[in-house]
Each structure stands twice: as C-alpha cells, then as structure tokens.
Short mmCIF file of C-alpha atoms and ligand atoms in Angstrom, two decimals:
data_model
loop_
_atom_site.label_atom_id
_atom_site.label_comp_id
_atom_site.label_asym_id
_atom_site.label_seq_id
_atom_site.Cartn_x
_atom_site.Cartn_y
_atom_site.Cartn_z
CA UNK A 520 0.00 0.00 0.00
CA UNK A 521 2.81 2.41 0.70
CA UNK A 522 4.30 1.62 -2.95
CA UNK A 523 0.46 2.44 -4.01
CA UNK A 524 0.54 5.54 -2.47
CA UNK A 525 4.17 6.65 -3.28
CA UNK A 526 3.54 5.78 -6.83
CA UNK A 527 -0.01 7.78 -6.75
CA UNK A 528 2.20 10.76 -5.21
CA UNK A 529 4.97 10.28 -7.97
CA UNK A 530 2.76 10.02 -10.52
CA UNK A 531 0.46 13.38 -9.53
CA UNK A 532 3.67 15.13 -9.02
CA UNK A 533 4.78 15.07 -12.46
CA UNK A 534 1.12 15.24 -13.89
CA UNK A 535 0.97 18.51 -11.81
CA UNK A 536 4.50 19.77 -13.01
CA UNK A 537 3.52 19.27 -16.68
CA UNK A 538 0.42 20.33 -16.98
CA UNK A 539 0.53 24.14 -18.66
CA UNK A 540 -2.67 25.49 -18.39
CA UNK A 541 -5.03 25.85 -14.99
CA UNK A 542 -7.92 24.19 -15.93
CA UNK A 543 -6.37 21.26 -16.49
CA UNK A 544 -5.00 21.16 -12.70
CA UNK A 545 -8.43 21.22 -11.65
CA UNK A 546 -8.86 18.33 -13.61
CA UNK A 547 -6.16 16.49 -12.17
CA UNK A 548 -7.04 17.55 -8.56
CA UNK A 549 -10.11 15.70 -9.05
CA UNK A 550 -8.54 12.76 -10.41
CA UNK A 551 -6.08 12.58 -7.49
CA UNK A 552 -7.66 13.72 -4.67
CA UNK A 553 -11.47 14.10 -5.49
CA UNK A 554 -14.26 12.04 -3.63
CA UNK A 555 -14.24 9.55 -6.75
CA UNK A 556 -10.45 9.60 -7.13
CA UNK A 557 -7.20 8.02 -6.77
CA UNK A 558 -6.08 8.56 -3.72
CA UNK A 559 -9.97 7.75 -1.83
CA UNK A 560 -9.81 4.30 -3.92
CA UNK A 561 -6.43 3.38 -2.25
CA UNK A 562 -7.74 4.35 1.45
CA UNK A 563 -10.50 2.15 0.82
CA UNK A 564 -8.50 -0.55 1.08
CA UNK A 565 -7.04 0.45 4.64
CA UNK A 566 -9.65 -2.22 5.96
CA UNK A 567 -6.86 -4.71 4.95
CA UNK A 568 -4.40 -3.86 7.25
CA UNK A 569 -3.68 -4.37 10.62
CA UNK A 570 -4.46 -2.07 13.57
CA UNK A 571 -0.65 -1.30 13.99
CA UNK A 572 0.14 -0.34 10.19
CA UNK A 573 -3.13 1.54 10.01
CA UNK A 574 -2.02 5.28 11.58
CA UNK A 575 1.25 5.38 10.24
CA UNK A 576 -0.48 4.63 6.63
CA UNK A 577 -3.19 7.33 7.71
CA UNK A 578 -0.14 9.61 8.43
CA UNK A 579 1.81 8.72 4.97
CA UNK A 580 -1.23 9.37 3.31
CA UNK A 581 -2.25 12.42 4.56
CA UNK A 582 1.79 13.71 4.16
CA UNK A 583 1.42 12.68 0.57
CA UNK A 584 -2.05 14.69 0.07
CA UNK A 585 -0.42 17.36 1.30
CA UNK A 586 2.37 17.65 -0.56
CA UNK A 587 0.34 17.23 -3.87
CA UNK A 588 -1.89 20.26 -2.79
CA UNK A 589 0.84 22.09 -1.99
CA UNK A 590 2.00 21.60 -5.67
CA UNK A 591 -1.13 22.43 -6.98
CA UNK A 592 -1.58 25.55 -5.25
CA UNK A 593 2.25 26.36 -6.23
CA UNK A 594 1.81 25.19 -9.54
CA UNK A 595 -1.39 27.27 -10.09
CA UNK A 596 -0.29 30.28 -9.03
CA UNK A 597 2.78 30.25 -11.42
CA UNK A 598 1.05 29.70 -14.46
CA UNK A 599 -1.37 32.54 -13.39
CA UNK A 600 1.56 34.36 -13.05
CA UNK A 601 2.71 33.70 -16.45
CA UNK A 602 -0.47 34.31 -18.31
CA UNK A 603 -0.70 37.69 -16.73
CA UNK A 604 2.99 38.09 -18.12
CA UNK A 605 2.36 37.23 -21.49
CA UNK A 606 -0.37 39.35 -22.11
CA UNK A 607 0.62 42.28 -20.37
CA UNK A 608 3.90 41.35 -23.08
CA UNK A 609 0.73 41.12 -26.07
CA UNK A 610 -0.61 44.27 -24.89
CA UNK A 611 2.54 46.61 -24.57
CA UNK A 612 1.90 49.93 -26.64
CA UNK A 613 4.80 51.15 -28.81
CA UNK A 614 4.94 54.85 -28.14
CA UNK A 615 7.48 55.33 -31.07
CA UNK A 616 4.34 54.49 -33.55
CA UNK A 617 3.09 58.09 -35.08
CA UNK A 618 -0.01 59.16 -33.94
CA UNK A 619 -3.53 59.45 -35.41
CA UNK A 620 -3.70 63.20 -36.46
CA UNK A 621 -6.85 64.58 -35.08
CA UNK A 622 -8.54 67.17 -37.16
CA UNK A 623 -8.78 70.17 -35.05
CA UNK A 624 -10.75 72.89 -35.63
CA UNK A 625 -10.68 77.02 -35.15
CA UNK A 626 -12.72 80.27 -34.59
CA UNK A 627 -15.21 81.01 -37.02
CA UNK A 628 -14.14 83.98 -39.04
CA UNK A 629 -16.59 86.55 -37.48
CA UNK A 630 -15.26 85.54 -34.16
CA UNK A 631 -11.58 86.36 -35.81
CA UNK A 632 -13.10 89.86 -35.97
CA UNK A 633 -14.70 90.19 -32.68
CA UNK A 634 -11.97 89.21 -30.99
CA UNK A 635 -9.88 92.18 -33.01
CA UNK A 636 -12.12 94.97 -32.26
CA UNK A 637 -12.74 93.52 -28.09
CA UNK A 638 -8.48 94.21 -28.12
CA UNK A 639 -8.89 97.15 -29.72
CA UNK A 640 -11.29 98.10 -26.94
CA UNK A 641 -10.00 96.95 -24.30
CA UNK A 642 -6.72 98.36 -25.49
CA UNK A 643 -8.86 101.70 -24.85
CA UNK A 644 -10.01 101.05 -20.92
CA UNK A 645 -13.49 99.64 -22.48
CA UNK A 646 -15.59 96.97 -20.33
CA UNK A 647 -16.71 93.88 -22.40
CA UNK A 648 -20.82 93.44 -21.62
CA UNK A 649 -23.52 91.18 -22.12
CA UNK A 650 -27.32 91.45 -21.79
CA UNK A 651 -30.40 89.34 -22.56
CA UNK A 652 -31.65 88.66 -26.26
CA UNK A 653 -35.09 87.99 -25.40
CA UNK A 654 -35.42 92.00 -24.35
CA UNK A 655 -38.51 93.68 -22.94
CA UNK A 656 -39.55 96.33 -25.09
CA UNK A 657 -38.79 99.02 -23.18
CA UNK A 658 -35.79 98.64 -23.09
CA UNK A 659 -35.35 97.84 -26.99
CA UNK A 660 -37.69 100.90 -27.51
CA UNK A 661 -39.13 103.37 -25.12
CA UNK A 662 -36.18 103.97 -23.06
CA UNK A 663 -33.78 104.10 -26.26
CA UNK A 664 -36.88 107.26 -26.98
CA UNK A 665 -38.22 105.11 -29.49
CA UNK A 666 -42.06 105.88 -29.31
CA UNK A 667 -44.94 103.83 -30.01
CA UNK A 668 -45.87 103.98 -33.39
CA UNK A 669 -42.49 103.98 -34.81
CA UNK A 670 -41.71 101.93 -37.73
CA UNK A 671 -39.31 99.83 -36.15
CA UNK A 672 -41.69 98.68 -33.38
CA UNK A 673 -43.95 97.25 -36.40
CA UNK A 674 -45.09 93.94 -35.85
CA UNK A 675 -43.91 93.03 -39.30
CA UNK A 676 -40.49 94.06 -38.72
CA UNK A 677 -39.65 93.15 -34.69
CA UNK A 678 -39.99 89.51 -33.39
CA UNK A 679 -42.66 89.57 -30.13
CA UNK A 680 -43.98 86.63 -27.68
CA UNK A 681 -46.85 85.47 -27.37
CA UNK A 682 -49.16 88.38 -28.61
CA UNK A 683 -47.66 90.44 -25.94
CA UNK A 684 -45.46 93.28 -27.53
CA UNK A 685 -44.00 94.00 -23.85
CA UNK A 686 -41.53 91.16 -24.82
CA UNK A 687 -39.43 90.61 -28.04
CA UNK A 688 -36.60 89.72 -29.06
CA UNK A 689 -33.66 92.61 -29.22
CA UNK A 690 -33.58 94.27 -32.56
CA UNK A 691 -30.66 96.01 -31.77
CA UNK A 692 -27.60 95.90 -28.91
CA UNK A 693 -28.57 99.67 -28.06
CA UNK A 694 -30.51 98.64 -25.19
CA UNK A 695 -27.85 97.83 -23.24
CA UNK A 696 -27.07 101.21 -23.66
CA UNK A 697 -29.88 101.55 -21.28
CA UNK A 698 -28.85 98.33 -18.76
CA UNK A 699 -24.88 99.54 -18.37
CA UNK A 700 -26.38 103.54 -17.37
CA UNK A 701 -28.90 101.52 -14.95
CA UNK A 702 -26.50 98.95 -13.29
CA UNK A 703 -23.01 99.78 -14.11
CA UNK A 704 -21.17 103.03 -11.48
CA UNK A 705 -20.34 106.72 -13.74
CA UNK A 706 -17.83 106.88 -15.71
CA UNK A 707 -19.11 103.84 -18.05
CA UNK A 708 -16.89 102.90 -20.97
CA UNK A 709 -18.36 99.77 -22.44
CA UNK A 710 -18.67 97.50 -25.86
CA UNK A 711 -21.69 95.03 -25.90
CA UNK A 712 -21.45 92.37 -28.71
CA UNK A 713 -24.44 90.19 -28.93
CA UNK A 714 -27.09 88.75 -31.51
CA UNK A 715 -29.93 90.60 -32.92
CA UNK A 716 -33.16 89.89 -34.69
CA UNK A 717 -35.40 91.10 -37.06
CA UNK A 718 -37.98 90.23 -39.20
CA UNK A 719 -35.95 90.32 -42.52
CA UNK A 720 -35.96 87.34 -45.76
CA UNK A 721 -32.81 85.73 -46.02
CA UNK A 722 -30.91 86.40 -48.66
CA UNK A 723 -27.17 87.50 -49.82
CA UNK A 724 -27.55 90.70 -47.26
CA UNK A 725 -29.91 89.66 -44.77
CA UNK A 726 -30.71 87.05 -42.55
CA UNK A 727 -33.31 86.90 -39.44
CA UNK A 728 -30.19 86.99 -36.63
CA UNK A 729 -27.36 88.98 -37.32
CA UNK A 730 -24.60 90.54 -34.50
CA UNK A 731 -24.05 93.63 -33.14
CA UNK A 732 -21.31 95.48 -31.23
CA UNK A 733 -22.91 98.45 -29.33
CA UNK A 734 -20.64 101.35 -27.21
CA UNK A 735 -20.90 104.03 -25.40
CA UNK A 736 -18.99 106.22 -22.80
CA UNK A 737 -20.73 108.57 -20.25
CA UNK A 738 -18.60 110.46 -18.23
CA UNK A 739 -18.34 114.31 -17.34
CA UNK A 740 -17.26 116.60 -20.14
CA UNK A 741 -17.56 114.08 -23.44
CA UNK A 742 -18.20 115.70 -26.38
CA UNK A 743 -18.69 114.63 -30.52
CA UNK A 744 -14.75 114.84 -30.97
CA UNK A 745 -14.12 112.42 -28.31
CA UNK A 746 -16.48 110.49 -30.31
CA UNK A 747 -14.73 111.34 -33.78
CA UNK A 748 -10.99 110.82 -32.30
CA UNK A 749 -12.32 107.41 -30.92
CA UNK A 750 -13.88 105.70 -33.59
CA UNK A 751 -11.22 107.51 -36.08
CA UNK A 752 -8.90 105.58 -34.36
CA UNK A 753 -10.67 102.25 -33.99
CA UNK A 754 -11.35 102.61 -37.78
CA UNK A 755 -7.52 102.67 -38.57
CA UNK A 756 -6.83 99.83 -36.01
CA UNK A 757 -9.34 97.73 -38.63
CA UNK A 758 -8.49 99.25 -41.85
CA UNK A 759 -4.84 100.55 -41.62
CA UNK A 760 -3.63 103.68 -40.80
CA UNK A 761 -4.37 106.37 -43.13
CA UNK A 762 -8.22 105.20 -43.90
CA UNK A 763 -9.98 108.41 -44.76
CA UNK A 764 -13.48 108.64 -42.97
CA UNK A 765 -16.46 110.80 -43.46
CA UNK A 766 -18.91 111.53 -40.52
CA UNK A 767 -22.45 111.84 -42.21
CA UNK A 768 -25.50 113.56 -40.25
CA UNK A 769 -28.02 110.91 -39.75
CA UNK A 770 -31.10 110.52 -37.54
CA UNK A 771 -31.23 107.81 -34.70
CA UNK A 772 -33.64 108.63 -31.88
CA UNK A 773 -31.55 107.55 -28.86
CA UNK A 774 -28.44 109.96 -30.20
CA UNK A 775 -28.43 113.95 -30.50
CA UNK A 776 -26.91 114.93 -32.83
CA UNK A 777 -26.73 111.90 -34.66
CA UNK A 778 -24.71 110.47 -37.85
CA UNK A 779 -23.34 107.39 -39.66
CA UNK A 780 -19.67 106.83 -40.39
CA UNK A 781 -18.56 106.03 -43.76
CA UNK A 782 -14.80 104.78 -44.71
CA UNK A 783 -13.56 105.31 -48.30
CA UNK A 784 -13.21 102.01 -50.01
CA UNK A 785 -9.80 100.61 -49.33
CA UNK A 786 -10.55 98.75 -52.65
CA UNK A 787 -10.38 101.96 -54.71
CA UNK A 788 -9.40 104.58 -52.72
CA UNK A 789 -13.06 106.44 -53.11
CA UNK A 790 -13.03 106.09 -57.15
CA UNK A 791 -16.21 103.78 -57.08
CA UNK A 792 -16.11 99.63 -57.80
CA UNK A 793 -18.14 96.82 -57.40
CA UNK A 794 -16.65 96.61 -53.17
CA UNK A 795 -18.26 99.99 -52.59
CA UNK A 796 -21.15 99.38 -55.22
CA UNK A 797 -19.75 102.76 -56.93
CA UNK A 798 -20.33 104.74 -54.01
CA UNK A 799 -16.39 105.55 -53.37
CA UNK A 800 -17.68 105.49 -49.48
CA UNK A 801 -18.42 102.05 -47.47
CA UNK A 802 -21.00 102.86 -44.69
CA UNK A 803 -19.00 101.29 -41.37
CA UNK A 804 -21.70 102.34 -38.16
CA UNK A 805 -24.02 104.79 -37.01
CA UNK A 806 -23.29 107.02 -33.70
CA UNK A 807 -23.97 110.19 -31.96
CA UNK A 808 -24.23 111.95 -28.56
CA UNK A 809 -26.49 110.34 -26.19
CA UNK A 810 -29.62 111.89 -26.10
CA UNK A 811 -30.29 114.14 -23.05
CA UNK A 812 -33.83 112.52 -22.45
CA UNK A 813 -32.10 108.89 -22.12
CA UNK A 814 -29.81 109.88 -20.24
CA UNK A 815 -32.30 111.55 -17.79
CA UNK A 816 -35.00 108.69 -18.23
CA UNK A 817 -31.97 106.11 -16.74
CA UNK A 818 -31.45 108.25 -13.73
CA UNK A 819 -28.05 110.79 -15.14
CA UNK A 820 -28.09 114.36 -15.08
CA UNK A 821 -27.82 115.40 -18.29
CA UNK A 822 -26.63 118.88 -17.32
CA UNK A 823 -23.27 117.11 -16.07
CA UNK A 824 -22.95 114.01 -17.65
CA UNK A 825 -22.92 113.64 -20.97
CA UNK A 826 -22.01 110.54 -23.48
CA UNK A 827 -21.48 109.16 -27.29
CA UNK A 828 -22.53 105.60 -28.65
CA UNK A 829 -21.87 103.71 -31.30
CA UNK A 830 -23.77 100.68 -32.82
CA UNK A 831 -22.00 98.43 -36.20
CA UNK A 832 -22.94 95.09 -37.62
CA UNK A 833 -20.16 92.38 -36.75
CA UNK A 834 -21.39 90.42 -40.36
CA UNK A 835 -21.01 93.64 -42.56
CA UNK A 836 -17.22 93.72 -40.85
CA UNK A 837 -16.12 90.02 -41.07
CA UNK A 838 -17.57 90.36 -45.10
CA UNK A 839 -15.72 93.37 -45.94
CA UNK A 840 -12.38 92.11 -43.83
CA UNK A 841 -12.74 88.67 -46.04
CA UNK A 842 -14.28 89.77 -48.70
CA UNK A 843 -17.05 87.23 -48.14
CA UNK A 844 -19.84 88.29 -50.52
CA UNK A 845 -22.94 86.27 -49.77
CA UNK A 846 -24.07 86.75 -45.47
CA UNK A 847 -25.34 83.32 -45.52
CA UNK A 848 -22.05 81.55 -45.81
CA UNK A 849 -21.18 82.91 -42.51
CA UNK A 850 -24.31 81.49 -40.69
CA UNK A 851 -24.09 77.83 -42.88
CA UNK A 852 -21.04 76.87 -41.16
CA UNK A 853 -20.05 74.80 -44.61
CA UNK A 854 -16.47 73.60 -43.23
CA UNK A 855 -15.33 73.84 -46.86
CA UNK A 856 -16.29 77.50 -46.42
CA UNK A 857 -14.87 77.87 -42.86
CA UNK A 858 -11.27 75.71 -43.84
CA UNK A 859 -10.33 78.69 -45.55
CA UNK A 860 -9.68 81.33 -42.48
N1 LIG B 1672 -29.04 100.59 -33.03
C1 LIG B 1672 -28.81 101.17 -34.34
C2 LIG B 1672 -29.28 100.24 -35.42
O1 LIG B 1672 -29.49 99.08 -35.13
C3 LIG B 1672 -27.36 101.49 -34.54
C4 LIG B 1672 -26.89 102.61 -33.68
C5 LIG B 1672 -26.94 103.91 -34.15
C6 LIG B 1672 -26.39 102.38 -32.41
C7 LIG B 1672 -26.50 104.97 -33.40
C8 LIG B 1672 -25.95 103.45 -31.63
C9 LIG B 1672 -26.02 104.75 -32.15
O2 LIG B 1672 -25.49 103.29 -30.41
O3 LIG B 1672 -25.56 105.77 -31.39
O4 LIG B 1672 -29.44 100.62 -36.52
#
C-alpha cells in the first residue's frame, strides 16, 4: 500500500508539473484527490491492514495529500503568473508608432473679428458686456426714446412673444445702452457684442439673426470729438492707418446729434467699384451723442454728464475684412467655407 501511495504521489507530481494550463489542474485535482479519485480508492482498502500499520499509513497518506496540494496551489499560481505576463507582453503599446492626427478645428471667421475689435477696446479702458436677447420692449424701444408707433416697433419688422409686444426679441444691442447707465457706477466705458433679430428674408444681405457690437462712454465733459478721435482711431486699427473717414449727419432717436460713419473704399481709394457698389464710401456704423432725455430717463443728469454711442454690424465687418460676398455663408457653417480662415 505504501508503494500504491508513493507511486499515486509520484505520478500526480509530475502530472501537476507538466500540466501548462489551470484548468487542467483542476482536472487532475479531481482525479487525485477528489471524492471519486485516486487517492480515496487506495484508502479504501485500509480495511486490509492491521491495527498497527493503520495510523502510520493514515499519516503517509495524509503527508502525501499534502504535498500534492501544496503543488497544486504552487503550480497554479505560477502559471497565473505567467499568463498575466504574457499578455501584459501582447498588450505593450509602442509609443514610437506616429499618432492618429486629429482634425482640429478654429474660430469662425466673425469671431476672428470680434476678438480684433474687443483688443482694440480693451486696449482703450473699455468693459466687455452682455445682456439678454429675449429684451422687454422698453428697453429695446421706449427707453432708447423710441415711441410707439415707430416703424421699427412694427409687428412686421420686430420679433414679439406670445401676442404680448411687452416682450421681443432685441432688434438692436442699443438697449444695453440703457442696462450699463442703470446697473453699471459713472464713468461707463463699455462695448456690448451680442445677436440681434429682425424680421428680414434671407438672402445674400440679410438674414433673421445677425450681431451687433454696441458702445458708449458717459462720463463728465464728453463731447462729438471724443467720439470722432475714438472711432477715427478704432477705424484705422481695422483698416490701416491712413483710412480716410467721413462723418455723415443721420437721424437715430436715442443719439443727439446723430450720424453714420462712412470709410472710403480701401478697394479703390473712393473712385467707385463693385466693393463699394460705386459709391467711393463704405457705410462702417451709425453714432452720436447720447440723447439728453435717455440719459435723464436712466437716472443721469444730463446737465453734467454727458455721453457718445456707437452701434455696427459684426457680419457687414467680417464680409468686408474677407471679402465674403454672400451673409449666408457665414451662418451655414459649410467647413469647406470655414477651412479657408
Ligand atoms: N441701433 C442702431 C441700429 O441698429 C445702430 C446705432 C446707431 C447704435 C447709433 C448706436 C447709435 O449706439 O448711437 O441701426
């Protein structure tokens, strides 16, 4: 029984030692040492042997048992180790392979030009503002001393809510003409970019939502040729030094006096072509001096402060800066279109 044993030992041993994968030790632990197995079908016969031999067979057997386990166990945990080697080995990344190029995109060109004339700006001391698009009409009209039964208030022309012409959408940035002179502390140098709406087709020129960039400065003593050296100066910043510009009376209800700046065409230098549609003169924003009763009606003494404002479309800009003829290539974000800035 003891060469039985020994030879069931000897024989699990080097079962155990050559087996290469870890299911199959499970397989052999059952063979060897399961309820049905090897080593239970030798024990059986312990009934054959005599009360003196029987413990120090029990003890033999149990020694050998052991020692397979132990193998097992040992034998288990090194091919687990070696799987876990190998395919950490499969997995390893070569970081000398190129990389995938990731296409990467940019600022839309109109942004290109926002962000020129917000330096420019701030270059100058100006704040940076926003305000709300959906705008109560107040503020997009009555404060700006734009009176019911103007034009502009038309329902055909300004976007409202809900049958209620209290609220619409802004037509123009100028109210927050009205929102820096109610919130913001005297002296107030400020440009507000933002999106504006109007009831308008779409077509090469026009489109439904369009951008602004409205500015003003109220402070004590301003005056139209703070308002001319300003803008004069912004306008050169853009176009190059040297751009000649013409300051044109106008008529804006919010601005006393008012008037619209023009720049000669850069294209050629005032002589007429298709960039300036002949006129010699491209119209660039309109402006004036702040009018005394919205000053008043947002709580400032007109009789010691005084202010200008200025209000230009950001599309008109980015066209004339890119020479991008057609408005709705700006809002169709066709990457073809965009690639090229
Ligand atoms: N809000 C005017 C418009 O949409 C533009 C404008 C004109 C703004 C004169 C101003 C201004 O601030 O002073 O046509």
């Amino acid at each position: 029984m003891k060469e039985l044993l020994q030879k069931l030992h000897d024989a699990a041993m080097q079962a155990i030692l050559e087996t290469e994968d870890v299911d199959s030790l499970e397989s052999l632990r059952v063979k060897y040492l399961g309820k049905k197995g090897e080593l239970t079908s030798i024990l059986r016969q312990m009934g054959r042997l005599s009360a003196e031999e029987r413990p120090a067979m029990g003890q033999l057997a149990n020694q050998l048992r052991a020692e397979i386990e132990q193998t097992l166990e040992t034998r288990r945990a090194a091919l687990n180790e070696a799987r876990l080697e190998m395919k950490l080995l499969q997995e390893t990344v070569d970081v000398t392979l190129p990389g995938k190029k990731q296409p990467q995109g940019h600022k839309h060109p109109m942004y290109n030009v926002l962000d020129q004339i917000k330096d420019i700006f701030i270059g100058m001391g100006f704040e940076i503002v926003d305000g709300p698009e959906v705008e109560l009409s107040d503020y997009n009209f009555t404060k700006l001393n734009i009176d019911e039964g103007h034009p502009s208030r038309e329902w055909t022309d300004t976007f409202y809510f809900t049958g209620d012409s209290r609220i619409c959408l802004r037509t123009q940035t100028s109210p927050m003409q009205i929102h820096a002179m109610e919130t913001r502390p005297l002296p107030i140098r400020m440009i507000a970019p933002g999106r504006v709406y109007r009831k308008d087709e779409v077509d090469a020129t026009h489109s439904p939502m369009f951008h602004q960039i409205e500015g003003m400065v109220i402070d004590k003593g301003v005056t139209m040729s703070d308002l001319k050296a300003t803008l004069n100066l912004v306008v050169e910043k853009i176009y190059g030094k040297g751009t000649v510009t013409r300051f044109r009376p106008h008529h804006f209800p919010f601005t006393e006096p008012s008037c619209e700046l023009d720049i000669q065409c850069h294209k050629c230098g005032g002589r007429g072509c298709p960039t300036c549609k002949g006129e010699g003169w491209i119209e660039v924003l309109g402006a004036g001096m702040v009018h005394p009763k919205v000053l008043a009606g947002c709580g400032i003494d007109p009789d010691v402060y005084s202010g200008w404002a200025f209000g230009m479309g950001l599309e008109r800009l980015a066209m004339g800066e890119y020479k991008i003829t057609d408005l709705r290539l700006i809002f169709e974000n066709d990457v073809r279109f965009l690639e090229q800035f």
